[in-house]
PDB file of C-alpha atoms in Angstrom:
ATOM      1  CA  MET A   1      52.736  26.939  26.712  1.00  0.00           C
ATOM      2  CA  PRO A   2      51.961  26.557  23.152  1.00  0.00           C
ATOM      3  CA  LEU A   3      48.889  24.245  22.345  1.00  0.00           C
ATOM      4  CA  ALA A   4      50.766  22.106  19.928  1.00  0.00           C
ATOM      5  CA  ALA A   5      53.163  21.006  22.808  1.00  0.00           C
ATOM      6  CA  LEU A   6      50.231  19.352  24.992  1.00  0.00           C
ATOM      7  CA  ARG A   7      49.376  17.153  21.948  1.00  0.00           C
ATOM      8  CA  ILE A   8      50.170  13.512  22.341  1.00  0.00           C
ATOM      9  CA  SER A   9      50.070  12.622  18.558  1.00  0.00           C
ATOM     10  CA  LEU A  10      51.657  14.813  15.967  1.00  0.00           C
ATOM     11  CA  SER A  11      49.827  17.079  13.925  1.00  0.00           C
ATOM     12  CA  THR A  12      50.804  17.403  10.327  1.00  0.00           C
ATOM     13  CA  THR A  13      49.380  20.155   7.733  1.00  0.00           C
ATOM     14  CA  SER A  14      48.309  19.267   4.449  1.00  0.00           C
ATOM     15  CA  ARG A  15      48.746  21.603   1.203  1.00  0.00           C
ATOM     16  CA  TYR A  16      45.739  22.990   1.331  1.00  0.00           C
ATOM     17  CA  GLY A  17      46.466  24.379   5.130  1.00  0.00           C
ATOM     18  CA  VAL A  18      44.325  21.876   7.189  1.00  0.00           C
ATOM     19  CA  TYR A  19      45.335  20.090  10.081  1.00  0.00           C
ATOM     20  CA  ILE A  20      45.279  16.369   9.541  1.00  0.00           C
ATOM     21  CA  GLN A  21      45.909  14.018  12.916  1.00  0.00           C
ATOM     22  CA  ARG A  22      48.433  11.398  12.938  1.00  0.00           C
ATOM     23  CA  ARG A  23      48.123   8.462  15.032  1.00  0.00           C
ATOM     24  CA  ASN A  24      51.174   5.779  16.045  1.00  0.00           C
ATOM     25  CA  ALA A  25      50.841   2.141  16.057  1.00  0.00           C
ATOM     26  CA  SER A  26      50.716   0.933  19.756  1.00  0.00           C
ATOM     27  CA  HIS A  27      51.242  -3.027  18.608  1.00  0.00           C
ATOM     28  CA  ASN A  28      53.598  -4.786  16.143  1.00  0.00           C
ATOM     29  CA  SER A  29      51.752  -5.640  13.058  1.00  0.00           C
ATOM     30  CA  GLN A  30      51.566  -9.231  11.280  1.00  0.00           C
ATOM     31  CA  GLY A  31      54.897 -11.501  12.015  1.00  0.00           C
ATOM     32  CA  ARG A  32      55.522 -10.358  15.353  1.00  0.00           C
ATOM     33  CA  ALA A  33      51.834  -9.485  16.440  1.00  0.00           C
ATOM     34  CA  ASN A  34      51.691  -8.400  20.401  1.00  0.00           C
ATOM     35  CA  LYS A  35      55.424  -8.634  21.188  1.00  0.00           C
ATOM     36  CA  ALA A  36      55.377 -12.359  20.664  1.00  0.00           C
ATOM     37  CA  HIS A  37      58.747 -14.036  20.864  1.00  0.00           C
ATOM     38  CA  GLN A  38      60.632 -17.324  19.878  1.00  0.00           C
ATOM     39  CA  GLY A  39      58.958 -20.580  20.558  1.00  0.00           C
ATOM     40  CA  PRO A  40      60.381 -23.112  22.878  1.00  0.00           C
ATOM     41  CA  GLY A  41      63.452 -25.072  21.963  1.00  0.00           C
ATOM     42  CA  LYS A  42      63.392 -28.358  19.767  1.00  0.00           C
ATOM     43  CA  ARG A  43      65.605 -30.331  22.576  1.00  0.00           C
ATOM     44  CA  LEU A  44      68.243 -31.169  19.985  1.00  0.00           C
ATOM     45  CA  GLY A  45      72.008 -32.460  20.784  1.00  0.00           C
ATOM     46  CA  SER A  46      73.465 -35.357  22.306  1.00  0.00           C
ATOM     47  CA  ARG A  47      71.184 -37.874  24.175  1.00  0.00           C
ATOM     48  CA  LYS A  48      74.018 -40.342  25.351  1.00  0.00           C
ATOM     49  CA  THR A  49      77.398 -39.845  26.136  1.00  0.00           C
ATOM     50  CA  GLY A  50      80.862 -41.504  24.719  1.00  0.00           C
ATOM     51  CA  GLY A  51      81.376 -44.841  26.681  1.00  0.00           C
ATOM     52  CA  GLU A  52      77.642 -44.969  27.695  1.00  0.00           C
ATOM     53  CA  TYR A  53      76.273 -48.241  27.181  1.00  0.00           C
ATOM     54  CA  VAL A  54      73.020 -48.310  24.891  1.00  0.00           C
ATOM     55  CA  VAL A  55      70.602 -50.734  23.729  1.00  0.00           C
ATOM     56  CA  PRO A  56      68.910 -50.888  20.432  1.00  0.00           C
ATOM     57  CA  GLY A  57      66.383 -48.320  19.875  1.00  0.00           C
ATOM     58  CA  ASN A  58      68.237 -45.884  22.068  1.00  0.00           C
ATOM     59  CA  ILE A  59      68.724 -42.245  20.300  1.00  0.00           C
ATOM     60  CA  LEU A  60      72.073 -41.058  20.274  1.00  0.00           C
ATOM     61  CA  TYR A  61      71.849 -37.546  19.008  1.00  0.00           C
ATOM     62  CA  LYS A  62      68.925 -35.750  17.633  1.00  0.00           C
ATOM     63  CA  GLN A  63      70.188 -33.094  14.548  1.00  0.00           C
ATOM     64  CA  ARG A  64      68.156 -31.123  11.858  1.00  0.00           C
ATOM     65  CA  GLY A  65      70.635 -31.615   9.339  1.00  0.00           C
ATOM     66  CA  THR A  66      73.668 -33.910   9.061  1.00  0.00           C
ATOM     67  CA  LEU A  67      76.156 -32.378  11.758  1.00  0.00           C
ATOM     68  CA  TRP A  68      77.397 -36.344  12.832  1.00  0.00           C
ATOM     69  CA  PHE A  69      77.241 -39.231  10.481  1.00  0.00           C
ATOM     70  CA  PRO A  70      75.883 -42.659  11.871  1.00  0.00           C
ATOM     71  CA  GLY A  71      78.856 -44.691  12.265  1.00  0.00           C
ATOM     72  CA  GLU A  72      78.705 -48.649  13.089  1.00  0.00           C
ATOM     73  CA  ASN A  73      76.330 -50.010  14.542  1.00  0.00           C
ATOM     74  CA  THR A  74      74.072 -47.257  14.966  1.00  0.00           C
ATOM     75  CA  HIS A  75      71.609 -45.770  11.928  1.00  0.00           C
ATOM     76  CA  ARG A  76      68.973 -43.046  10.952  1.00  0.00           C
ATOM     77  CA  TYR A  77      65.141 -43.749  10.393  1.00  0.00           C
ATOM     78  CA  VAL A  78      64.458 -43.281   6.823  1.00  0.00           C
ATOM     79  CA  GLU A  79      60.476 -42.725   6.273  1.00  0.00           C
ATOM     80  CA  LYS A  80      59.331 -45.004   3.396  1.00  0.00           C
ATOM     81  CA  LEU A  81      56.986 -43.720   1.151  1.00  0.00           C
ATOM     82  CA  THR A  82      54.461 -45.989  -1.178  1.00  0.00           C
ATOM     83  CA  CYS A  83      52.813 -44.461  -4.009  1.00  0.00           C
ATOM     84  CA  SER A  84      50.367 -46.609  -6.420  1.00  0.00           C
ATOM     85  CA  ASN A  85      53.598 -47.748  -8.380  1.00  0.00           C
ATOM     86  CA  ARG A  86      56.975 -47.452  -6.344  1.00  0.00           C
ATOM     87  CA  THR A  87      58.085 -46.481  -3.378  1.00  0.00           C
ATOM     88  CA  ASP A  88      60.468 -43.889  -2.464  1.00  0.00           C
ATOM     89  CA  GLU A  89      62.673 -43.171   0.697  1.00  0.00           C
ATOM     90  CA  GLU A  90      62.840 -40.002   1.916  1.00  0.00           C
ATOM     91  CA  GLN A  91      65.209 -38.842   4.918  1.00  0.00           C
ATOM     92  CA  GLY A  92      63.402 -35.180   5.645  1.00  0.00           C
ATOM     93  CA  ARG A  93      64.599 -32.839   8.077  1.00  0.00           C
ATOM     94  CA  ASP A  94      65.178 -35.264  11.149  1.00  0.00           C
ATOM     95  CA  HIS A  95      68.542 -36.980  10.846  1.00  0.00           C
ATOM     96  CA  THR A  96      68.647 -38.604  14.540  1.00  0.00           C
ATOM     97  CA  ILE A  97      70.633 -41.118  14.800  1.00  0.00           C
ATOM     98  CA  HIS A  98      69.711 -44.665  16.792  1.00  0.00           C
ATOM     99  CA  ALA A  99      71.755 -47.554  18.253  1.00  0.00           C
ATOM    100  CA  SER A 100      71.262 -50.828  15.917  1.00  0.00           C
ATOM    101  CA  GLN A 101      73.154 -52.803  18.123  1.00  0.00           C
ATOM    102  CA  PRO A 102      73.632 -53.195  22.183  1.00  0.00           C
ATOM    103  CA  GLY A 103      76.638 -51.953  23.515  1.00  0.00           C
ATOM    104  CA  TYR A 104      79.242 -48.599  24.174  1.00  0.00           C
ATOM    105  CA  VAL A 105      78.863 -45.120  22.565  1.00  0.00           C
ATOM    106  CA  ARG A 106      82.147 -43.804  20.501  1.00  0.00           C
ATOM    107  CA  TYR A 107      82.037 -40.409  19.169  1.00  0.00           C
ATOM    108  CA  TYR A 108      85.171 -40.437  16.571  1.00  0.00           C
ATOM    109  CA  ARG A 109      86.530 -39.108  12.702  1.00  0.00           C
ATOM    110  CA  ASP A 110      87.457 -41.945  10.327  1.00  0.00           C
ATOM    111  CA  PRO A 111      90.237 -40.020   8.060  1.00  0.00           C
ATOM    112  CA  MET A 112      89.887 -43.294   5.953  1.00  0.00           C
ATOM    113  CA  LYS A 113      86.479 -42.170   4.719  1.00  0.00           C
ATOM    114  CA  ASP A 114      86.138 -38.161   5.211  1.00  0.00           C
ATOM    115  CA  LYS A 115      88.730 -36.277   7.327  1.00  0.00           C
ATOM    116  CA  ARG A 116      86.091 -33.756   7.869  1.00  0.00           C
ATOM    117  CA  ARG A 117      83.147 -36.051   8.957  1.00  0.00           C
ATOM    118  CA  LYS A 118      82.149 -36.580  12.407  1.00  0.00           C
ATOM    119  CA  TYR A 119      80.675 -40.083  13.504  1.00  0.00           C
ATOM    120  CA  ILE A 120      79.019 -41.711  16.234  1.00  0.00           C
ATOM    121  CA  GLY A 121      78.928 -45.386  16.508  1.00  0.00           C
ATOM    122  CA  VAL A 122      78.939 -48.427  18.768  1.00  0.00           C
ATOM    123  CA  VAL A 123      81.474 -50.846  20.078  1.00  0.00           C
ATOM    124  CA  LEU A 124      80.435 -54.144  21.143  1.00  0.00           C
ATOM    125  CA  ASP A 125      83.221 -54.395  23.990  1.00  0.00           C
ATOM    126  CA  LYS A 126      83.957 -51.355  26.214  1.00  0.00           C
ATOM    127  CA  ASP A 127      87.498 -51.755  25.640  1.00  0.00           C
ATOM    128  CA  ASP A 128      87.245 -51.106  22.074  1.00  0.00           C
ATOM    129  CA  GLN A 129      87.932 -48.087  19.925  1.00  0.00           C
ATOM    130  CA  LEU A 130      86.562 -46.785  16.203  1.00  0.00           C
ATOM    131  CA  PRO A 131      87.353 -46.626  13.778  1.00  0.00           C
ATOM    132  CA  HIS A 132      88.728 -50.008  13.274  1.00  0.00           C
ATOM    133  CA  SER A 133      91.559 -50.342  10.926  1.00  0.00           C
ATOM    134  CA  PRO A 134      90.914 -52.045   7.967  1.00  0.00           C
ATOM    135  CA  TYR A 135      94.466 -53.640   8.066  1.00  0.00           C
ATOM    136  CA  GLU A 136      93.841 -55.342  11.849  1.00  0.00           C
ATOM    137  CA  ALA A 137      92.699 -58.730  12.806  1.00  0.00           C
ATOM    138  CA  PRO A 138      89.049 -59.384  11.918  1.00  0.00           C
ATOM    139  CA  ARG A 139      86.516 -57.829  13.920  1.00  0.00           C
ATOM    140  CA  ARG A 140      84.485 -59.339  15.944  1.00  0.00           C
ATOM    141  CA  ARG A 141      80.599 -59.671  14.747  1.00  0.00           C
ATOM    142  CA  ASN A 142      77.496 -59.804  16.710  1.00  0.00           C
ATOM    143  CA  LEU A 143      75.392 -62.098  14.723  1.00  0.00           C
ATOM    144  CA  GLY A 144      72.458 -61.414  17.031  1.00  0.00           C
ATOM    145  CA  MET A 145      73.266 -63.830  19.690  1.00  0.00           C
ATOM    146  CA  LEU A 146      74.370 -63.289  23.111  1.00  0.00           C
ATOM    147  CA  ALA A 147      77.793 -65.260  24.614  1.00  0.00           C
ATOM    148  CA  TYR A 148      76.675 -67.398  27.913  1.00  0.00           C
ATOM    149  CA  GLU A 149      78.964 -69.282  29.842  1.00  0.00           C
ATOM    150  CA  MET A 150      78.559 -73.089  29.378  1.00  0.00           C
ATOM    151  CA  LYS A 151      78.046 -75.461  32.305  1.00  0.00           C
ATOM    152  CA  GLU A 152      80.008 -78.630  32.381  1.00  0.00           C
ATOM    153  CA  ALA A 153      78.017 -81.591  32.238  1.00  0.00           C
ATOM    154  CA  PRO A 154      78.513 -84.269  35.011  1.00  0.00           C
ATOM    155  CA  ARG A 155      80.903 -87.246  33.883  1.00  0.00           C
ATOM    156  CA  THR A 156      79.811 -90.425  34.175  1.00  0.00           C
ATOM    157  CA  ASN A 157      82.121 -93.576  34.461  1.00  0.00           C
ATOM    158  CA  VAL A 158      81.711 -96.131  31.872  1.00  0.00           C
ATOM    159  CA  THR A 159      83.149 -99.232  32.295  1.00  0.00           C
TER     160      THR A 159
END
């Protein structure tokens, strides 16, 4: 058996006839050092399903970019930056959609606004649907008030 077959690493000869030992790397270099894999997931996606009851401030959908757009009674958090002489608003990369009013979640498309956009909205009654037609009867608005059943006052007979 020749001696070259027993060697672990390959040897090469230079143009002067001298043998030079060459060693192979045992670890990946730089970006993927020591076989590091992808980090943990960011837990993006839907937090509330269609028809689920929400209160103001609940997260409806976590996303990067605008896959879903905020519809009725929902909003995106916009960070306000204040400099020395002006105030700027920046969206950043977090386009999380939150509920603005208590109600029920609806996922829908609005062809009157844009055929391709998908919206997430909150309706005040469980039987309502989105989008509301602009030619429909006036919509019910929530003015920060709750509806309570009033008790009847006892009647007194005045003679």
